[in-house]
Short mmCIF file of C-alpha atoms in Angstrom, two decimals:
data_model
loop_
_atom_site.label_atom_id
_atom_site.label_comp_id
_atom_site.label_asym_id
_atom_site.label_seq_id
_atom_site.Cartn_x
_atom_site.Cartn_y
_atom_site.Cartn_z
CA UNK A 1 30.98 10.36 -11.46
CA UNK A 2 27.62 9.24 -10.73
CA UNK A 3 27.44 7.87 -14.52
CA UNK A 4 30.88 5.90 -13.83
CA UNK A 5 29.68 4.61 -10.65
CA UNK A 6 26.16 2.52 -12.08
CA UNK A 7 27.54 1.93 -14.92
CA UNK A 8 30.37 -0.21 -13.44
CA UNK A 9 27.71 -1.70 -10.81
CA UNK A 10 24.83 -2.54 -13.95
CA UNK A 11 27.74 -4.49 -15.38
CA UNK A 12 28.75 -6.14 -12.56
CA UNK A 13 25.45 -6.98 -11.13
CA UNK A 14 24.44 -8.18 -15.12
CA UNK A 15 27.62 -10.78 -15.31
CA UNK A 16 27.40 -12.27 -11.83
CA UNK A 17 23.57 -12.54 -12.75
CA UNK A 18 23.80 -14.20 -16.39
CA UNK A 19 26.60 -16.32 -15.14
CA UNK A 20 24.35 -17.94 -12.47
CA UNK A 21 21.15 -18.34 -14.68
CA UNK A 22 23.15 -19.43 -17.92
CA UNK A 23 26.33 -21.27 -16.79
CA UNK A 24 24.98 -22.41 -13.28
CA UNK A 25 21.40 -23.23 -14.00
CA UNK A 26 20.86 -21.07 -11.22
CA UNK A 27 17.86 -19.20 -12.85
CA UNK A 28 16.21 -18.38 -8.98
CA UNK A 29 19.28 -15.25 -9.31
CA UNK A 30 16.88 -13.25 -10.96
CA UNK A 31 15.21 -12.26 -6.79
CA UNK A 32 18.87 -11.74 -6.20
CA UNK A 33 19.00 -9.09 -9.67
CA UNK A 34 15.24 -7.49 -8.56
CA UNK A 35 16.29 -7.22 -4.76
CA UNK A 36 19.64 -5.04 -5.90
CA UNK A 37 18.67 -3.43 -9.25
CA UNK A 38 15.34 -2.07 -8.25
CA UNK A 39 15.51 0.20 -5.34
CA UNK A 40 18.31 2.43 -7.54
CA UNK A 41 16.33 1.57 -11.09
CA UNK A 42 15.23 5.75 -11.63
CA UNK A 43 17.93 6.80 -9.83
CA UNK A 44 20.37 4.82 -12.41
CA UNK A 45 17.96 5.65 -15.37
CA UNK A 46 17.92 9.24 -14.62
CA UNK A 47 21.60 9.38 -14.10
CA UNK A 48 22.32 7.84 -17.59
CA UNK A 49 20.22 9.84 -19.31
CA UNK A 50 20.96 13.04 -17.31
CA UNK A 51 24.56 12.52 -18.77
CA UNK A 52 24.70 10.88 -21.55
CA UNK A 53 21.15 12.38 -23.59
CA UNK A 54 21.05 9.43 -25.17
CA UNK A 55 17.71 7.40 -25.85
CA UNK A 56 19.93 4.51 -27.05
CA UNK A 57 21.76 4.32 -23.83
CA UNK A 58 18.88 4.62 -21.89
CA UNK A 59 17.21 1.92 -23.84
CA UNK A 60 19.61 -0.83 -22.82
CA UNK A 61 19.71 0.93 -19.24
CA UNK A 62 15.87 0.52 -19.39
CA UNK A 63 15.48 -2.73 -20.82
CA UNK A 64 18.36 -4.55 -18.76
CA UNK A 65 15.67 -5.93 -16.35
CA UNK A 66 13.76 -7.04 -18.91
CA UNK A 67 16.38 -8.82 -20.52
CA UNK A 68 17.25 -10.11 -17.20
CA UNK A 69 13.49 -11.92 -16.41
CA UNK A 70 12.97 -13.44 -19.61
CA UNK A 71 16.90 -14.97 -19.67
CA UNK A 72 15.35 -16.44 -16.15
CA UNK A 73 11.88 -17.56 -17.38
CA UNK A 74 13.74 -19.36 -20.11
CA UNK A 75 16.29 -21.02 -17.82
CA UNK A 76 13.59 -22.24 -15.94
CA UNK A 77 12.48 -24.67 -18.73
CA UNK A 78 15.82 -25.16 -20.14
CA UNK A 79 16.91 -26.39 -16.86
CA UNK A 80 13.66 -28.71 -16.04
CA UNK A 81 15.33 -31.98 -15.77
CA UNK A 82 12.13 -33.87 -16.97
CA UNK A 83 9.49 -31.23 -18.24
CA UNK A 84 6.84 -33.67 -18.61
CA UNK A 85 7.07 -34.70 -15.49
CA UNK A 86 6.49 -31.63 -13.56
CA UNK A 87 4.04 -31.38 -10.85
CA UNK A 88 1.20 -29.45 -11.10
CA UNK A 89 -0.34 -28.98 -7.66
CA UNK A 90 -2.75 -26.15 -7.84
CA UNK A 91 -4.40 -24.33 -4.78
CA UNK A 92 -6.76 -21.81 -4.55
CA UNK A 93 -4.27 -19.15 -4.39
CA UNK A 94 -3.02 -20.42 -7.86
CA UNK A 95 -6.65 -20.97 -9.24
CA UNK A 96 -7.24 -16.65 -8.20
CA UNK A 97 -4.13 -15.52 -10.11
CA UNK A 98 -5.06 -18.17 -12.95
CA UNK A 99 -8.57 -16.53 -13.53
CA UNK A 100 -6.97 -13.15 -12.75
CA UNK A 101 -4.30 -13.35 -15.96
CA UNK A 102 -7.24 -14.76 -17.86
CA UNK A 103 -9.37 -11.71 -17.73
CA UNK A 104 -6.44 -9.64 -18.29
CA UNK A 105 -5.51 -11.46 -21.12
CA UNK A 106 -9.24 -11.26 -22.44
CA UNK A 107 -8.99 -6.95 -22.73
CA UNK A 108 -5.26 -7.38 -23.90
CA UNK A 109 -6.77 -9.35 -27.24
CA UNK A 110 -10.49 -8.26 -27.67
CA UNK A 111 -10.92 -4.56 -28.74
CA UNK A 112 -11.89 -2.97 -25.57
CA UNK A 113 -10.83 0.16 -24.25
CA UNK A 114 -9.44 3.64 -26.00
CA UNK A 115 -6.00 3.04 -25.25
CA UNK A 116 -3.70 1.70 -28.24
CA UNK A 117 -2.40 -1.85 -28.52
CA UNK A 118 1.34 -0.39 -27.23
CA UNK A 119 -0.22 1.26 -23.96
CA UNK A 120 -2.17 -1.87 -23.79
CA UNK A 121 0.35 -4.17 -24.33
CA UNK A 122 2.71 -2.11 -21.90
CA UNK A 123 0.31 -2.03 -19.23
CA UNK A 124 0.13 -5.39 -19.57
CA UNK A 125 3.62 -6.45 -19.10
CA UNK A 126 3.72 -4.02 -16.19
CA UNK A 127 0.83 -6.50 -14.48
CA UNK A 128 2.04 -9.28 -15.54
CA UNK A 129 5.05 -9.15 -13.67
CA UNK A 130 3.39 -9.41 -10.63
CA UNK A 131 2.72 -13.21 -11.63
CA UNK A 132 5.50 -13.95 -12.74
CA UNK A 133 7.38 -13.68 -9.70
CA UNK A 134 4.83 -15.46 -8.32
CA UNK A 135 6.08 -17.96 -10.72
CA UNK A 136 9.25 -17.32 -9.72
CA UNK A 137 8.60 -18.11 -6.39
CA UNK A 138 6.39 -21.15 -6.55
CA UNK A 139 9.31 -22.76 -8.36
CA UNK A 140 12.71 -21.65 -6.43
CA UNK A 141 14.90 -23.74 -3.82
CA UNK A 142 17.14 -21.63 -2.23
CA UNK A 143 19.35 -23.35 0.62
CA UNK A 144 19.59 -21.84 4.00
CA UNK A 145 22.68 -19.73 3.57
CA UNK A 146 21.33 -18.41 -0.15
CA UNK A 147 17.85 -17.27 2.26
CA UNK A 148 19.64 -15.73 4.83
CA UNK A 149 22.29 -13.93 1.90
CA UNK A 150 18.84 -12.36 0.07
CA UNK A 151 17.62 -11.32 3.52
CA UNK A 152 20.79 -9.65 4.21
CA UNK A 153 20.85 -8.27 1.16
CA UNK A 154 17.47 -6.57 1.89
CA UNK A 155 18.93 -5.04 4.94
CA UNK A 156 22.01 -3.32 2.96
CA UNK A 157 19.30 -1.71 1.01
CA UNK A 158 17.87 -0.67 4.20
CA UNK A 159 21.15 0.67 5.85
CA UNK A 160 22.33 2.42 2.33
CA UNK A 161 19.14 3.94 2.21
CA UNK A 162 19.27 5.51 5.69
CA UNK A 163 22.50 6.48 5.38
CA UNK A 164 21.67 8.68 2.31
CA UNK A 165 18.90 10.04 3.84
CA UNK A 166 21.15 11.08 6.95
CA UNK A 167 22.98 13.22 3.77
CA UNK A 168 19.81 14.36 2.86
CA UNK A 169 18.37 15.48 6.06
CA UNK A 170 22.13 17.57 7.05
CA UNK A 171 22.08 19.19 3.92
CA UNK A 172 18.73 19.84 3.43
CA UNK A 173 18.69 18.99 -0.01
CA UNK A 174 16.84 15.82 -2.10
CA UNK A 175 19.44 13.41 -3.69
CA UNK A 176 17.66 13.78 -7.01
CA UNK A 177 19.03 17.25 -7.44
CA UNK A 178 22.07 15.95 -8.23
CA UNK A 179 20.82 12.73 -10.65
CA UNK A 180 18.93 14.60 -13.20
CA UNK A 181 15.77 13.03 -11.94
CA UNK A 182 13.49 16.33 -13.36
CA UNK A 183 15.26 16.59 -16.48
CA UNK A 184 14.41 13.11 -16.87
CA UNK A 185 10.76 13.44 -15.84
CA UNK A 186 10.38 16.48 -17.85
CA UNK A 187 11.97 15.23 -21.72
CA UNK A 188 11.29 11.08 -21.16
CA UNK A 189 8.38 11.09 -19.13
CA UNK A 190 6.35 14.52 -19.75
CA UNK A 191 6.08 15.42 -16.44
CA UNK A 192 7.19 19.05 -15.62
CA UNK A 193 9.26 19.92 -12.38
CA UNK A 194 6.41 20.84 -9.82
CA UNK A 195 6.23 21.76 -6.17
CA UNK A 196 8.94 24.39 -4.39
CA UNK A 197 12.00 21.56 -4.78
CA UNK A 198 12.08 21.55 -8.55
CA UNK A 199 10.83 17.74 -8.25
CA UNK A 200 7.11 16.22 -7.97
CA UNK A 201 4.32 17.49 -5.34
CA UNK A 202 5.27 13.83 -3.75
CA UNK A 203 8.72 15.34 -2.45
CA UNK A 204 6.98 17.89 0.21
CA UNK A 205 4.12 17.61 2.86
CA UNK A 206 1.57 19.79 2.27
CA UNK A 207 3.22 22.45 5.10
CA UNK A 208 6.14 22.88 2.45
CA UNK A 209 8.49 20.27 4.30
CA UNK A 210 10.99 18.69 2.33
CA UNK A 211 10.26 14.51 2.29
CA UNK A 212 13.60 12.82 1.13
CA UNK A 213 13.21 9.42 -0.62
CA UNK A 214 17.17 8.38 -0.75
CA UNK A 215 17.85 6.64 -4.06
CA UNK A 216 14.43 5.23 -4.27
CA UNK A 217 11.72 6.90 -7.20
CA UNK A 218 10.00 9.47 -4.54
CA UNK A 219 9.06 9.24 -0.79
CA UNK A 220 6.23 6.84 -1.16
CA UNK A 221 8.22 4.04 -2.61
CA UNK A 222 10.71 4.16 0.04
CA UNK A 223 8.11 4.43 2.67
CA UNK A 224 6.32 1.14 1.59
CA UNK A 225 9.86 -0.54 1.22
CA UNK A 226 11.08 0.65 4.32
CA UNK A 227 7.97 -1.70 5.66
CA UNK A 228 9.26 -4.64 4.13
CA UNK A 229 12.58 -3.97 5.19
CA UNK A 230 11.55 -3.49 8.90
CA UNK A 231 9.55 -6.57 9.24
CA UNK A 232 12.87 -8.18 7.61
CA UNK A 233 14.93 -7.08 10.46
CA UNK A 234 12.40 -7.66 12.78
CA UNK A 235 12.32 -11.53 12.26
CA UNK A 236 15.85 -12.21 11.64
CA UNK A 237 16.12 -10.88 15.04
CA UNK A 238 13.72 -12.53 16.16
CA UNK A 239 15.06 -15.71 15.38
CA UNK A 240 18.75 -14.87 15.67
CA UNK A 241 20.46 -16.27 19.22
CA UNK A 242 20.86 -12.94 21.13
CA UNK A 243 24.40 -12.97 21.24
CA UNK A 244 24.60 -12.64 17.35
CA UNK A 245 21.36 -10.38 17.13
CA UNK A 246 22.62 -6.84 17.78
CA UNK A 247 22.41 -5.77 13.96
CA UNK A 248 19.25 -6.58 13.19
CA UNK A 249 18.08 -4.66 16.35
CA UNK A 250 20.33 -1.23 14.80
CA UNK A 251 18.27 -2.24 11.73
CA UNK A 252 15.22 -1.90 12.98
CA UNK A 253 15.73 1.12 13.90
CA UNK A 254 17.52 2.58 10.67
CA UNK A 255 14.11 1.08 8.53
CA UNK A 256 11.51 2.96 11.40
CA UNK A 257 13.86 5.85 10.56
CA UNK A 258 13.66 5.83 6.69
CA UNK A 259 10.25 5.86 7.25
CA UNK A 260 9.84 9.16 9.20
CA UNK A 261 12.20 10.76 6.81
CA UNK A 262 9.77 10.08 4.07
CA UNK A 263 7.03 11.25 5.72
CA UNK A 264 4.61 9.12 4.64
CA UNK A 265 1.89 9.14 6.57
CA UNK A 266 -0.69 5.67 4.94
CA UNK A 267 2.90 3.85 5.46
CA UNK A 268 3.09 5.08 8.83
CA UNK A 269 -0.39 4.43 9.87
CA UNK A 270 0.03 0.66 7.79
CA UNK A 271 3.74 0.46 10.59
CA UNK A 272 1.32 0.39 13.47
CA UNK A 273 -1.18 -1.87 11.89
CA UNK A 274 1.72 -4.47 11.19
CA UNK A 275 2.87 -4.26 14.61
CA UNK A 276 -0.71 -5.23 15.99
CA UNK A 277 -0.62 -7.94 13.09
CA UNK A 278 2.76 -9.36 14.56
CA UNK A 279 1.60 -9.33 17.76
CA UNK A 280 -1.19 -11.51 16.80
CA UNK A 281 1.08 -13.62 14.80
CA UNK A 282 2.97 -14.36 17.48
CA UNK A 283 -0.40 -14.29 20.16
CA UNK A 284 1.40 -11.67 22.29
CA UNK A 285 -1.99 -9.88 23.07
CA UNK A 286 -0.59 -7.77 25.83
CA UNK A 287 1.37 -6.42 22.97
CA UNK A 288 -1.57 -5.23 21.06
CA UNK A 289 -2.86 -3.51 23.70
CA UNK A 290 0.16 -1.91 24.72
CA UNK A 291 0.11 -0.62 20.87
CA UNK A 292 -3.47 0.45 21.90
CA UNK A 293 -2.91 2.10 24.74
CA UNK A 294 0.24 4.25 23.01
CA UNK A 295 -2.04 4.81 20.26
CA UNK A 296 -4.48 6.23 22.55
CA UNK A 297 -1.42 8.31 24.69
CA UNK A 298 -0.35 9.66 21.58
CA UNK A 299 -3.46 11.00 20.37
CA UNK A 300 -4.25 12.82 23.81
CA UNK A 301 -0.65 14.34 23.34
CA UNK A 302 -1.24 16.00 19.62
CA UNK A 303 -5.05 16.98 20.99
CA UNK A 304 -4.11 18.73 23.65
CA UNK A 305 0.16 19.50 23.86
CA UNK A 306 0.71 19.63 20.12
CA UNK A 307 0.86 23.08 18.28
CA UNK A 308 -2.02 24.32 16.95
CA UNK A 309 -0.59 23.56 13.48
CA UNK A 310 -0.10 19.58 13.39
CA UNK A 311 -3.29 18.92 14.94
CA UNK A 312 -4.80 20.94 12.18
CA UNK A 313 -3.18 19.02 9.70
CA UNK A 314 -4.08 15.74 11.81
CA UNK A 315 -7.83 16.97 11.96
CA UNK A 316 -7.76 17.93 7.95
CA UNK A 317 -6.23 14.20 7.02
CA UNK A 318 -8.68 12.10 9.15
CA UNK A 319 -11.90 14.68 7.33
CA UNK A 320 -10.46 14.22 4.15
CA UNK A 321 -9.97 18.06 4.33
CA UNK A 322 -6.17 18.86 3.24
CA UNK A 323 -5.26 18.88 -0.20
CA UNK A 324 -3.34 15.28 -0.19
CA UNK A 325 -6.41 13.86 0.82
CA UNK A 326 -8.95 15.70 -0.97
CA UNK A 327 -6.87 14.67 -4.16
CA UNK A 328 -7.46 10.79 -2.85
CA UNK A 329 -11.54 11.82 -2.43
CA UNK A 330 -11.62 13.04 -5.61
CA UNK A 331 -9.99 10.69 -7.56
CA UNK A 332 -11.94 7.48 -5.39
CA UNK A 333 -15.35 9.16 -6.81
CA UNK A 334 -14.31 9.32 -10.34
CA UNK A 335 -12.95 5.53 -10.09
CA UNK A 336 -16.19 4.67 -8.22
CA UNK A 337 -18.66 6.46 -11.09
CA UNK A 338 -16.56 5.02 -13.77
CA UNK A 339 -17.43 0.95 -12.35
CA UNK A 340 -20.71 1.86 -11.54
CA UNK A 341 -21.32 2.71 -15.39
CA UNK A 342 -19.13 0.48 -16.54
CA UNK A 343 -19.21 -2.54 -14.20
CA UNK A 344 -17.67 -4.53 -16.58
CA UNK A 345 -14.56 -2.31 -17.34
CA UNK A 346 -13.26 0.07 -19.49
CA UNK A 347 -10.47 -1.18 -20.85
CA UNK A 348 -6.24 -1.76 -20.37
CA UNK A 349 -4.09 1.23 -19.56
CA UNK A 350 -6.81 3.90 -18.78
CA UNK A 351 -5.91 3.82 -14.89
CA UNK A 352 -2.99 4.13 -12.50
CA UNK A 353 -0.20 6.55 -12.82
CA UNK A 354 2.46 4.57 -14.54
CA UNK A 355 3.96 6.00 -17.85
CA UNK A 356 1.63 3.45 -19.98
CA UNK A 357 -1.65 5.45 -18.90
CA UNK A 358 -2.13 8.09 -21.35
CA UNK A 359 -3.06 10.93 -19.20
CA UNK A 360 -6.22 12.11 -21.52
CA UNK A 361 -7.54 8.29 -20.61
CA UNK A 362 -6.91 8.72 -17.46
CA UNK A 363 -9.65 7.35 -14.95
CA UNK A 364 -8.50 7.62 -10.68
CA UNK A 365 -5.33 5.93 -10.01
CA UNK A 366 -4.43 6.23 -6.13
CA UNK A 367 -6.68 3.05 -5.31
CA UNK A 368 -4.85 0.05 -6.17
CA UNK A 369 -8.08 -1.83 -5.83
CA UNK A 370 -9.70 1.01 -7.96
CA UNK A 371 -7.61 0.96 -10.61
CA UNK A 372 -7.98 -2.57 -11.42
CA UNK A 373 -11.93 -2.05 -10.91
CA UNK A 374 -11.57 0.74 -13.48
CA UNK A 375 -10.10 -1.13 -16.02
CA UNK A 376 -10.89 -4.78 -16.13
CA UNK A 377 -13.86 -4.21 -14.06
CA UNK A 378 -15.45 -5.35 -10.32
CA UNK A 379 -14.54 -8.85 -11.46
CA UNK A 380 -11.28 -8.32 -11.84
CA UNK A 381 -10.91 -6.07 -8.74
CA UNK A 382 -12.56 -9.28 -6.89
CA UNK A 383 -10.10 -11.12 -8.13
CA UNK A 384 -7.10 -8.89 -6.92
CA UNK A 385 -8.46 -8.90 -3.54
CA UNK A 386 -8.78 -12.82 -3.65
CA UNK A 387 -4.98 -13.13 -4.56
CA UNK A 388 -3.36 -10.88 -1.54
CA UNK A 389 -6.16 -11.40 0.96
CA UNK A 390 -5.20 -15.57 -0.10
CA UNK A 391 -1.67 -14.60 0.19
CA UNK A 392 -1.76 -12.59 3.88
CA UNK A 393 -3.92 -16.17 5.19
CA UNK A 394 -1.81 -18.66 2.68
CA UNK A 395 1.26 -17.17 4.31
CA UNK A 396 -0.09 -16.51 7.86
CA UNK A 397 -0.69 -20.24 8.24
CA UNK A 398 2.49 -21.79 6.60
CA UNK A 399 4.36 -19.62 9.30
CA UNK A 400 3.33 -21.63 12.00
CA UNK A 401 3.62 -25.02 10.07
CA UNK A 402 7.31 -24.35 8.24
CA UNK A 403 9.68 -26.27 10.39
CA UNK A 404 12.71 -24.72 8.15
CA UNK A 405 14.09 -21.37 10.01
CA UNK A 406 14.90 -19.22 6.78
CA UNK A 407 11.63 -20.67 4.89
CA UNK A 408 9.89 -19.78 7.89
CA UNK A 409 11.39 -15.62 7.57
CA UNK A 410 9.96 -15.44 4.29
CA UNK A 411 6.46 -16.76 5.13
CA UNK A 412 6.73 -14.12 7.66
CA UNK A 413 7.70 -11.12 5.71
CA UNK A 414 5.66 -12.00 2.77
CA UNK A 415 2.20 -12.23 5.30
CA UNK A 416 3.14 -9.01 7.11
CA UNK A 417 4.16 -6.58 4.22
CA UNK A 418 1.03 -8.05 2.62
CA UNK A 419 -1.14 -7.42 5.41
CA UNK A 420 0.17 -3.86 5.51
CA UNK A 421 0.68 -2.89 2.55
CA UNK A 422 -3.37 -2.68 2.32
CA UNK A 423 -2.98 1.07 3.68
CA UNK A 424 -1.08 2.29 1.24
CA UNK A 425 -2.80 0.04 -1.62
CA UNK A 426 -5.89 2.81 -0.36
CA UNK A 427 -3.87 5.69 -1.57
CA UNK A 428 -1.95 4.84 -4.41
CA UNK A 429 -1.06 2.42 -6.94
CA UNK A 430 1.08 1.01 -4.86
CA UNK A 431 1.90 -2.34 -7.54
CA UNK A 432 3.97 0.13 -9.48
CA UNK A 433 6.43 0.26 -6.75
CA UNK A 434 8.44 -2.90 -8.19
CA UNK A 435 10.68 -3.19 -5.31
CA UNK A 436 8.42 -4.17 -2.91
CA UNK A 437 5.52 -5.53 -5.54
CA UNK A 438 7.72 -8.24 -6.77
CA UNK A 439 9.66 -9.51 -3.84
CA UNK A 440 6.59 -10.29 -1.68
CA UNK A 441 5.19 -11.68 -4.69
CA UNK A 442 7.92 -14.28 -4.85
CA UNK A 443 7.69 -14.41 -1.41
CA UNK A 444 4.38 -15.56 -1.43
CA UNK A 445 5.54 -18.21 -4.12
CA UNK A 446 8.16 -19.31 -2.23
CA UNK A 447 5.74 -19.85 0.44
CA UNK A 448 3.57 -22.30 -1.19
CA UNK A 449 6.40 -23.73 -2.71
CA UNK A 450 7.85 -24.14 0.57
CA UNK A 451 4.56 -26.04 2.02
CA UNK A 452 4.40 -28.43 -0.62
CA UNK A 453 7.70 -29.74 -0.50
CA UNK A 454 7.61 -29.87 3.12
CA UNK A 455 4.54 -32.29 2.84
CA UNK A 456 6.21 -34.17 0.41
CA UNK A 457 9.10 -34.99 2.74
CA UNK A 458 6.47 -35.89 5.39
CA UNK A 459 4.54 -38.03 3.09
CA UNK A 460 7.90 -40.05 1.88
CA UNK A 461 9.26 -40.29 5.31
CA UNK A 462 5.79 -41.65 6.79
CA UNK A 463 5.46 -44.25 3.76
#
């Protein structure tokens, strides 16, 4: 049933898609595609393969989004009006993801590295769809109703997530038992059922409790979306009249709620970070204090009221002393010894836990920041850090300048999630996580897009 169910969906979500890129010139669809395909993408893989045991199927399940960005890329010149006139107005956020693809580019071609030219070249394509939506955004025009139809669209994700995990949580029992997610971890992906659930180590705490991650790849992936899709509700109803802003409040809620459910506790911690960061955003600095002081409350509470069991576990993840966080420690040090020796980098694919990384080749991997040090070296990693910490101030600014509501929401989301997603950047490679990876990325395009054609209009209407 599940099988029927995607299937139907893929091909629905695929025609709508290729006739607004193809027919309409309306190649911008493809944030609509990523913001509706993505959260489900293993679920639906897993499903298909699960039932079917075909590799062929899978392949065109697999490859769909691939399809899907490069149909988009190619509408974007096909649908230039004059090419050779387009307007190249570079910043320094541009100039950091410019050098950035150049050194990746460099240990794509030269022979550096272990890994073979496929890892390498699938590594590769896994990065370098990080600037393409950047791309993406710095070139898309979306009218007020089309921004406020993505943002809702965000927020269905949101509520079909929670609802899920309300399933979840009364039966007591992960959603991927019933997708085929370990058969397809085990015979695609090489990775053997672990833990007591018959899933990964990622789908319990390290006290045995179940941590449900609704039709998202595991816990931590819905944790770090369920950030983006709380600051989403959180500034639509912000800027929504009150009569008309009810729904976004319920939503805020539902997203705080995913995020409990999976347990996450970097995504948790990077919640209350945001929430001081809004509060600055918007200068309300008895807020932040407020956060303080319920910070503080809180932490008086587990020390003394708490059972002697959670503040344990709270005392062994601040020391580094429980195995979650021991397993960080250790693999920090090896990332840390390997760009010490090897300041220059060791290579494409031989870091971060995504299927191109040959596991013998291996190097760390729950350090975003790491795992770029690792392989194209502290250069590289430099680089990185220029392009979000450009993209949290880039985006912090054009929120107070952006006289257009709905451009405005973006600016917002794409500086917040930015800003917080640095937590869980700490503890995993967090970039693989494509749901949340490439929206703020276009975001963040959008942004700058956004700026510049907002001077234009002032320059015009001033000359």
């Amino acid at each position: 049933m599940l099988f029927i169910i995607f299937s139907v969906a893929v091909f629905i979500l695929c025609f709508i898609t290729f006739k607004n890129i193809v027919f309409r010139g309306k190649w911008e669809y493809v944030i609509f595609f990523t913001v509706i395909f993505f959260p489900f993408y293993i679920t639906i893989i897993s499903t298909v393969y699960s039932t079917t045991k075909s590799i062929l199927i899978l392949s065109i399940f697999q490859y769909i989004k691939e399809i899907v960005m490069l149909v988009a890329f190619i509408g974007f010149f096909v649908y230039q009006k004059n090419l050779s006139n387009y307007p190249l107005r570079l910043n320094g956020l541009d100039y950091s993801f410019i050098l950035f693809y150049l050194l990746v580019i460099c240990f794509l071609i030269l022979p550096i590295g272990e890994a073979t030219v496929y890892s390498k070249l699938l590594y590769f394509k896994n990065v370098a769809l990080m600037g393409l939506f950047y791309f993406f955004g710095r070139n898309s025009h979306f009218g007020d109703r089309e921004l406020k139809k993505l943002l809702h669209v965000i927020l269905l994700i949101a509520g079909l997530a929670l609802t899920l995990n309300i399933i979840e949580f009364s039966i007591d029992t992960h959603f991927q038992q019933f997708t085929g997610y370990a058969v397809f971890n085990d015979e695609i992906n090489n990775i053997s059922p672990k833990g007591n659930h018959g899933l990964t180590w990622t789908f319990e705490t390290p006290t045995y409790a179940k941590r449900f991650a609704s039709f998202f790849s595991d816990p931590l992936e819905l944790a770090i979306s369920s950030i983006m899709m709380f600051a989403t509700a959180l500034i639509m109803y912000l800027t929504t009249k009150r009569g008309k802003a009810t729904p976004y409040l319920f939503m805020i809620g539902a997203t705080a709620a995913t995020l409990v459910l999976s347990y996450s506790r970097s995504s948790i911690a990077a919640l209350l970070v945001m929430l001081v960061y809004i509060a600055f955003l918007f200068k309300l600095y008895k807020i932040v204090f407020a956060i303080i002081g319920l910070g503080f409350t809180v932490l008086v509470y587990i020390l003394f009221f708490s059972s002697d069991e959670f503040r344990y576990f709270l005392i062994d993840t601040i020391t580094l002393q429980d195995s979650s966080s021991l397993g960080h420690l250790v693999e920090w040090l090896a990332a840390i010894e390997s760009m010490i020796s090897n300041p220059m980098g060791i290579g494409l694919a031989t870091s971060g836990n995504i299927g191109a990384v040959d596991e013998e080749l291996r190097v760390g991997g729950e350090n975003q920041f790491l795992v770029f040090g690792v392989q194209i070296g502290w250069i590289g990693m430099i680089l990185y850090i220029l392009m979000l910490l450009g993209s949290i101030v880039y985006c912090y600014k054009a929120f107070g300048h952006l006289k257009n509501t709905g451009e405005a929401r973006i600016a917002f989301i794409a500086t917040t999630v930015k800003f917080a997603a640095i937590f869980p950047l700490f503890t995993s490679n967090a970039e693989k996580f494509l749901f949340v990876s490439l929206i703020t990325w276009w975001m963040v395009g959008y942004t700058v897009n956004a700026i510049h054609r907002q001077k234009l209009k002032e320059i015009i209407s001033h000359g």
